[in-house]
Coordinates of C-alpha atoms in Angstrom, one line a residue:
X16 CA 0.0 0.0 0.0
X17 CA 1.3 3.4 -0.6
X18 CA 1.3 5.9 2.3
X19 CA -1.4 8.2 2.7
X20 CA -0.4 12.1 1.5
X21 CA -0.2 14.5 4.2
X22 CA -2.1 17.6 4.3
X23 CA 0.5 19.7 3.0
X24 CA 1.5 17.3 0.3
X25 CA 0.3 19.0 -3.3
X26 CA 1.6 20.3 -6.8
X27 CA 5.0 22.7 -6.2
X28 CA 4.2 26.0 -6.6
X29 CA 6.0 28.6 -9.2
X30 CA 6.0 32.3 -8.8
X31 CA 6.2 34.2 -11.7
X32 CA 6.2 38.3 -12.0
X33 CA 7.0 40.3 -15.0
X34 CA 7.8 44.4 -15.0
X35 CA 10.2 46.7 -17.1
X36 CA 13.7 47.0 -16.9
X37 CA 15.3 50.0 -15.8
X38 CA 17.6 51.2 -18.6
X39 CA 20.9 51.0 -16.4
X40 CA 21.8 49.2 -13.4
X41 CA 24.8 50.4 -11.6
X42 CA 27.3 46.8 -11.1
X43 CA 28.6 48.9 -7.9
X44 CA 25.5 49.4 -5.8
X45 CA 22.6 47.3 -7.8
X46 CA 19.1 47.9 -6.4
X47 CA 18.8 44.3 -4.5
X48 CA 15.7 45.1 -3.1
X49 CA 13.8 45.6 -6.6
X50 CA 12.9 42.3 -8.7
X51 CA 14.7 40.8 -10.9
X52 CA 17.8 40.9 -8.0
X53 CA 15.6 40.5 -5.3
X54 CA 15.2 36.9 -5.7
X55 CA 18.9 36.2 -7.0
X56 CA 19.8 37.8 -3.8
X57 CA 17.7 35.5 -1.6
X58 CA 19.6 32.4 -2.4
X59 CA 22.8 32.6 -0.6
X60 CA 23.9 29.1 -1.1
X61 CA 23.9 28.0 -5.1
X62 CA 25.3 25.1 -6.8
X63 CA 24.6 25.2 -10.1
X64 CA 24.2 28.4 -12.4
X65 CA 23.9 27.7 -15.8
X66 CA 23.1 30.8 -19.0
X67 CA 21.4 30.2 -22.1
X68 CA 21.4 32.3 -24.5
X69 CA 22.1 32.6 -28.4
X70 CA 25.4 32.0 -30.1
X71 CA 25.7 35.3 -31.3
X72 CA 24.9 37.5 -27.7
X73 CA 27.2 35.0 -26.3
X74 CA 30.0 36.2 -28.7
X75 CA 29.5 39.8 -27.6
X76 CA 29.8 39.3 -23.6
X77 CA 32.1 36.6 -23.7
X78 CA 35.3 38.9 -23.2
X79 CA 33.2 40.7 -20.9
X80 CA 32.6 37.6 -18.4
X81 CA 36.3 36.9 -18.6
X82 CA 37.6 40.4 -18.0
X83 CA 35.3 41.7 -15.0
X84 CA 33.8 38.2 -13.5
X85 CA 36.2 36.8 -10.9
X86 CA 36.5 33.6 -10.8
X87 CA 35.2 31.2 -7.7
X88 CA 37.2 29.5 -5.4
X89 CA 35.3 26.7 -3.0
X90 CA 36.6 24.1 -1.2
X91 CA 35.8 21.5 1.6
X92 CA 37.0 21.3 5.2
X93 CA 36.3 18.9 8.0
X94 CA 35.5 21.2 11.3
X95 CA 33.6 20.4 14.6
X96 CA 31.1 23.0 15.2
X97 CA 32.8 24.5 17.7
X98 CA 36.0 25.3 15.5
X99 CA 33.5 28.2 14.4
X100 CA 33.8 29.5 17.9
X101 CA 37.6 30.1 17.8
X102 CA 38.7 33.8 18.8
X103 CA 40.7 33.6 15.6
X104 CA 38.4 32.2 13.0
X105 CA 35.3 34.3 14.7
X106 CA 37.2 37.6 14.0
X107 CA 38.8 36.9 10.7
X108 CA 35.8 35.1 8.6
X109 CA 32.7 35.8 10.4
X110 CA 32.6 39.3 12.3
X111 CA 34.6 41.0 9.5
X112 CA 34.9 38.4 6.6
X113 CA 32.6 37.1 3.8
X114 CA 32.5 33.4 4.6
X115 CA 29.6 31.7 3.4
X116 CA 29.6 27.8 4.5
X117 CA 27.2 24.7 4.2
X118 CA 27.6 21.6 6.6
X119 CA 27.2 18.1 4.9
X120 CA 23.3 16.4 5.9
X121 CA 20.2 16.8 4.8
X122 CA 17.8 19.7 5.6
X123 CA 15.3 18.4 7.5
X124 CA 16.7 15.1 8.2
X125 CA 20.0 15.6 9.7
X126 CA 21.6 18.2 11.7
X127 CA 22.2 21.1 9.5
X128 CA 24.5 23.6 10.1
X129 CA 24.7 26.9 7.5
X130 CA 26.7 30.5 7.7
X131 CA 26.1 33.8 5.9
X132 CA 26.3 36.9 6.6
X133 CA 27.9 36.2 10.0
X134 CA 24.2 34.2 10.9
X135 CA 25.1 30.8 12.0
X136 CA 21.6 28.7 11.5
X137 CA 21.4 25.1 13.7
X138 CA 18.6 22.7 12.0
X139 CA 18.3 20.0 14.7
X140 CA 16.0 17.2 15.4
X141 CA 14.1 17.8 18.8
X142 CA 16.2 15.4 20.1
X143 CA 19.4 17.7 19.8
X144 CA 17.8 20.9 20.3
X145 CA 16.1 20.0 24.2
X146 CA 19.6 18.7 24.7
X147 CA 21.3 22.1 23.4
X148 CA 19.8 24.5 25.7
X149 CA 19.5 27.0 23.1
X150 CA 16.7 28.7 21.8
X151 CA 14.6 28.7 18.7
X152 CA 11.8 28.7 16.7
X153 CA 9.6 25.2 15.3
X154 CA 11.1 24.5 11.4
X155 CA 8.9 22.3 9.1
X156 CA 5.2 22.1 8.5
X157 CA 3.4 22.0 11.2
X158 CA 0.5 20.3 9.7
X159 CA 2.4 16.7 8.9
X160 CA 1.4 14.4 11.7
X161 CA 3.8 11.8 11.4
X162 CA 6.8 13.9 10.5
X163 CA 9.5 14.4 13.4
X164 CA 9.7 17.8 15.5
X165 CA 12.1 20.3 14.1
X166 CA 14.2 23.2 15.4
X167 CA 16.0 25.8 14.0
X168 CA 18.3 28.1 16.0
X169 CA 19.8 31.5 14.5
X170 CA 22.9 32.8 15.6
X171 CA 24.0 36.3 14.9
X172 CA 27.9 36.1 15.3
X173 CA 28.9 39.5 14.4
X174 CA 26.3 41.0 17.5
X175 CA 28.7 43.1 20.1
X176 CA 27.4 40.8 22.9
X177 CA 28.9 37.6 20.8
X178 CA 32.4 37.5 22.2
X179 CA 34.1 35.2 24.4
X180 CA 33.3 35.4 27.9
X181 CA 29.6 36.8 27.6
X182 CA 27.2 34.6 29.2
X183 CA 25.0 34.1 25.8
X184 CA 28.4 33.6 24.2
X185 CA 29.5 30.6 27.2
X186 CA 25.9 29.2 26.9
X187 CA 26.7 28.5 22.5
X188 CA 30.3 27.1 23.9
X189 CA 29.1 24.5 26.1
X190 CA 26.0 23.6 23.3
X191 CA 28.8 23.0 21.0
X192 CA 31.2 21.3 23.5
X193 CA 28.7 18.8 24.9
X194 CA 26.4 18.3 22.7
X195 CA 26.7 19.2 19.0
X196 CA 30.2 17.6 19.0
X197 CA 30.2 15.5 15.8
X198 CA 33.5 16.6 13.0
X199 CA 31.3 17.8 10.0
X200 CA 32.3 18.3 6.2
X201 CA 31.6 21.6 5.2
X202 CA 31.6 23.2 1.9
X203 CA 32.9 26.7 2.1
X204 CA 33.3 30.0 -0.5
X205 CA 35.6 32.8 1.0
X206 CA 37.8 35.2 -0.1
X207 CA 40.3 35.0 3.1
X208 CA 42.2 31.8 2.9
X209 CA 41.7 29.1 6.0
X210 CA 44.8 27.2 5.3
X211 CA 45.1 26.1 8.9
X212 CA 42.2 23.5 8.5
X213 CA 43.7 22.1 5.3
X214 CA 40.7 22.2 3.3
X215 CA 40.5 20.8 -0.1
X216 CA 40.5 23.9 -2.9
X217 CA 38.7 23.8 -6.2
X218 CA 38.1 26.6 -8.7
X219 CA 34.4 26.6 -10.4
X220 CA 35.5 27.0 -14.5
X221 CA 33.2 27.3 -17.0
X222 CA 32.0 24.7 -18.8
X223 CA 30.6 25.9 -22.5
X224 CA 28.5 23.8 -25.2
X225 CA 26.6 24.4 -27.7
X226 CA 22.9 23.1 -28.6
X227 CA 22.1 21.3 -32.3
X228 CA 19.2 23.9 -33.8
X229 CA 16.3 24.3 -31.9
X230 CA 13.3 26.2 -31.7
X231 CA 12.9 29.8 -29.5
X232 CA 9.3 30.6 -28.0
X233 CA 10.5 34.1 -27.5
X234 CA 11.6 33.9 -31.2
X235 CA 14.0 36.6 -32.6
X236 CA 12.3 39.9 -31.9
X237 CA 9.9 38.7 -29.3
X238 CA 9.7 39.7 -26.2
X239 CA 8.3 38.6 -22.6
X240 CA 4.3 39.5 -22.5
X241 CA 3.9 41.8 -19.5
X242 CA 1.3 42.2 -17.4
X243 CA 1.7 45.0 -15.0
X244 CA 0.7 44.5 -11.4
X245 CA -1.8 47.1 -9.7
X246 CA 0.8 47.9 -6.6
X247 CA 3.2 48.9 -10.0
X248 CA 3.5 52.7 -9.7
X249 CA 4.8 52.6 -13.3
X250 CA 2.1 50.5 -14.3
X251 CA -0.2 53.0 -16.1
X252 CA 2.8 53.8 -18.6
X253 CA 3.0 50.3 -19.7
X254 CA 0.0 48.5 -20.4
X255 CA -0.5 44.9 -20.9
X256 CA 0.3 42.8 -23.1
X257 CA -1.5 39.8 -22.7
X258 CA -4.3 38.6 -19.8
X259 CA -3.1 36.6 -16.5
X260 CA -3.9 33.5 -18.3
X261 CA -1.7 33.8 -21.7
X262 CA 1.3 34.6 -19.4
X263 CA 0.8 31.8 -17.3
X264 CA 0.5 29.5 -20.2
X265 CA 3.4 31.0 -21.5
X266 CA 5.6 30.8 -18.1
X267 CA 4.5 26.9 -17.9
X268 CA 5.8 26.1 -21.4
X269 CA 9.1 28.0 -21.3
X270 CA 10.2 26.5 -18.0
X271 CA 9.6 23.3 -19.5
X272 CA 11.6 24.1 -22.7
X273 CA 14.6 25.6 -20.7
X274 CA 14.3 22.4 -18.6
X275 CA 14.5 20.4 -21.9
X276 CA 17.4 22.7 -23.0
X277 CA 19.4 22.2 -20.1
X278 CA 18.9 18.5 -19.8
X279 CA 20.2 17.8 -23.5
X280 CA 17.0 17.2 -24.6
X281 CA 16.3 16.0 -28.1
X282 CA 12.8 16.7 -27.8
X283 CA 13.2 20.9 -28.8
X284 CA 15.6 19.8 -31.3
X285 CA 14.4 22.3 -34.5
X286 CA 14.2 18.5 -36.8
X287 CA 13.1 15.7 -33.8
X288 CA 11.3 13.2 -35.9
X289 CA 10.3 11.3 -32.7
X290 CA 6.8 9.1 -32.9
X291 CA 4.2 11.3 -31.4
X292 CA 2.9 8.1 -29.7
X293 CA 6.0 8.3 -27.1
X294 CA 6.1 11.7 -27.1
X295 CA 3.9 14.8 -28.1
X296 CA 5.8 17.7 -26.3
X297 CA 6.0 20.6 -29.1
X298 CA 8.3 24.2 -28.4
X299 CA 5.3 26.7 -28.2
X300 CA 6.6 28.7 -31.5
X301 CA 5.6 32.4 -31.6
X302 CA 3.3 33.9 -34.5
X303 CA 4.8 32.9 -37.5
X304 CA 6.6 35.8 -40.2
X305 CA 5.6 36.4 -43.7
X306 CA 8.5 35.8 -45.9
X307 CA 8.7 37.3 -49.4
X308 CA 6.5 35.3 -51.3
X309 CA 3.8 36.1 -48.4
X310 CA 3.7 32.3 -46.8
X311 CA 3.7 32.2 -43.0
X312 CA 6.7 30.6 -41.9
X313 CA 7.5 29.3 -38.3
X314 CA 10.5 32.1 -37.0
X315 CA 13.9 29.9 -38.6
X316 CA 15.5 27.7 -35.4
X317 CA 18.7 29.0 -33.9
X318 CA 22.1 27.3 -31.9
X319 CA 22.0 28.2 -28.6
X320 CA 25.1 28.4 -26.3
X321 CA 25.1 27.3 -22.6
X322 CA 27.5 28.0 -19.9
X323 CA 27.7 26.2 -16.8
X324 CA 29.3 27.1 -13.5
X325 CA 29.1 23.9 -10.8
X326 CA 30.8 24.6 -7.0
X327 CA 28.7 27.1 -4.2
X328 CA 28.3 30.6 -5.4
X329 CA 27.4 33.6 -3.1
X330 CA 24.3 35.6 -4.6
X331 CA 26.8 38.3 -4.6
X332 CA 28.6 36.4 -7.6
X333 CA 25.4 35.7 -9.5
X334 CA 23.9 38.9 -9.3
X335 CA 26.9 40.5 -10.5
X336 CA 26.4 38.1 -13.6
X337 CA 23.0 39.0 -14.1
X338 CA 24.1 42.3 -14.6
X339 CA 26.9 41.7 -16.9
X340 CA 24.1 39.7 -19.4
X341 CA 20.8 41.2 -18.9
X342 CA 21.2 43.7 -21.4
X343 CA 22.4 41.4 -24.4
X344 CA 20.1 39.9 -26.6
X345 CA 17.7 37.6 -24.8
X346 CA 19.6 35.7 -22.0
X347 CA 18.1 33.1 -20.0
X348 CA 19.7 32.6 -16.3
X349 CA 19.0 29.8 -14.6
X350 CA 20.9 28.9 -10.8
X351 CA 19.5 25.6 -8.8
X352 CA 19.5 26.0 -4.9
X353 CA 22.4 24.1 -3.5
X354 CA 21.5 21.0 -0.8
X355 CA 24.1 19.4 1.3
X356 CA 23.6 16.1 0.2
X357 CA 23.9 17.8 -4.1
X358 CA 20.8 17.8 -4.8
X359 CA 18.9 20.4 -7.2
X360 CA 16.0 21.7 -5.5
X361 CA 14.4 24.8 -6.3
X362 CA 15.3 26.8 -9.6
X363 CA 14.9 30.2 -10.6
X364 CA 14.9 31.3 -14.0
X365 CA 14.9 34.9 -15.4
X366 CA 14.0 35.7 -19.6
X367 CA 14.5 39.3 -21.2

């Protein structure tokens, strides 16, 4: 028998907004605040950011990406928890540093430990949390009946009142003394070296291919239909292009081609000859053009490049790449939210 779903089980949910662009983002002090670099900015911990985009944009930024993106340098390290604590490492990466680190587990099974922004985050099992003596807030659904209690404890390490001999500070020490004692693997991206824990270095390169011929929804001169929102204040000065359902339709089908791009697909191939009886997917093509002779042909299919960048990323690092490629032709970025155990769980696309 299979189990019965819980409550909260159901059909993942994808948020999708649309607006203008502003005609010039500064790279030194980008609005994070105002889509599309909000929700870059909100994943701290990537693993895998990947840009499509035709062969021909790609030709124009390419010097570009190599001249003013800095390459990332991750590695691994084996620490105890309580190695984060150390008078040395807590001034050097954490209060004044831009460490970024990930413990190995999985989040909501394991005991999770993750760092950014000097905000150390404990997931633990109830088990480990009673046992802790610190304090925190219920993590998980609350509605799954047979699913196991969960905690999650945030730390604010660069606080004034975090340093060694405070008694908030003492009660962290002995949690990580006597009870979360267990040697973790980490995954860590830092500027600073921390070449007194030996960790293993690696250097995120990309990796560049190029697609056989296939099909573009946005075609060459399309663009994304926009809907503005009512809470828009610039929304009277752009009015829509299409109802709430076309650009639904429309976000469904081109997350499902860029999922077929980035897997390889043969499927958006521009001559697949597959049997319709195993598969029926089509590329939504846009309206098609009026040649010379006045026959409506479908928009002629393109080669597509895609880069791909694998290792942990700070949002910092993909925002500054959004920058660098929004503006060329019609990129598509897509970054996959990095999981301690490798997994690709969430994805966030953006289209121009």
């Amino acid at each position: 028998m299979l189990p019965r779903a819980t409550d909260d089980a159901g059909a993942t949910k994808c948020y999708f907004s649309s607006g203008p662009l502003p005609a010039f983002i500064n790279a030194e002090q980008p609005p994070l605040k105002k889509k599309p670099l909000a929700a870059l900015a909100s994943n701290p911990f990537n693993q895998l950011v990947e840009l499509i985009l035709s062969r021909e944009a790609y030709g124009a930024i390419e010097g570009e990406l190599s001249r003013k993106l800095r390459p990332i340098r991750y590695g691994t390290v084996n620490l105890p928890p309580s190695a984060l604590l150390e008078r040395e490492f807590l001034s050097t990466h954490i209060k004044t540093g831009n460490l970024i680190m990930l413990s190995e587990g999985r989040l909501g099974v394991d005991d999770t430990y993750t760092l950014c922004d000097g905000i150390l985050r404990l997931y633990l099992d109830r088990a480990s949390y009673e046992r802790s003596g610190l304090v925190g807030t219920p993590h998980g659904s609350a509605k799954a009946k047979r699913a196991k209690s969960r905690w999650v404890v945030e730390i604010k390490l660069r606080l004034p009142s975090m340093v060694h001999g405070k008694n908030g500070f003492k009660r962290i020490e002995r949690a990580f003394a006597q009870v979360l004692t267990t040697s973790l693997s980490w995954r860590f991206c830092d500027p600073d070296d921390v070449d007194r824990y030996h960790p293993i270095y690696r250097t995120a390169e990309p990796a560049v291919s190029a697609t056989a011929p296939v099909h573009v929804p946005l075609g060459n001169t399309g663009t994304v239909p926009f809907l503005p929102l009512a809470s828009d204040p610039s929304a009277a000065d752009h009015p829509p292009t299409a109802t709430r359902d076309a650009i639904e339709e429309w976000a469904i089908a081109t997350h499902e081609w860029l999922s077929l791009i980035s897997l390889g697909s043969p499927r958006v191939h521009a001559h697949d000859s597959i049997d319709p009886y195993l598969s029926r997917y089509a590329v939504p093509l846009p309206s098609p053009t009026t040649d010379d002779d006045g026959d409506r042909r479908p928009p002629p299919p393109q080669t597509l490049t895609r880069v791909q960048w694998r290792g942990l990323f700070p949002a910092s690092w993909i925002v500054h790449l959004c920058i660098q490629t929004l503006f060329v032709g019609f990129p598509f970025l897509e970054l996959g939210e990095c999981r301690a155990d490798g997994r690709r769980d969430a994805g966030l696309w953006l289209a121009r």
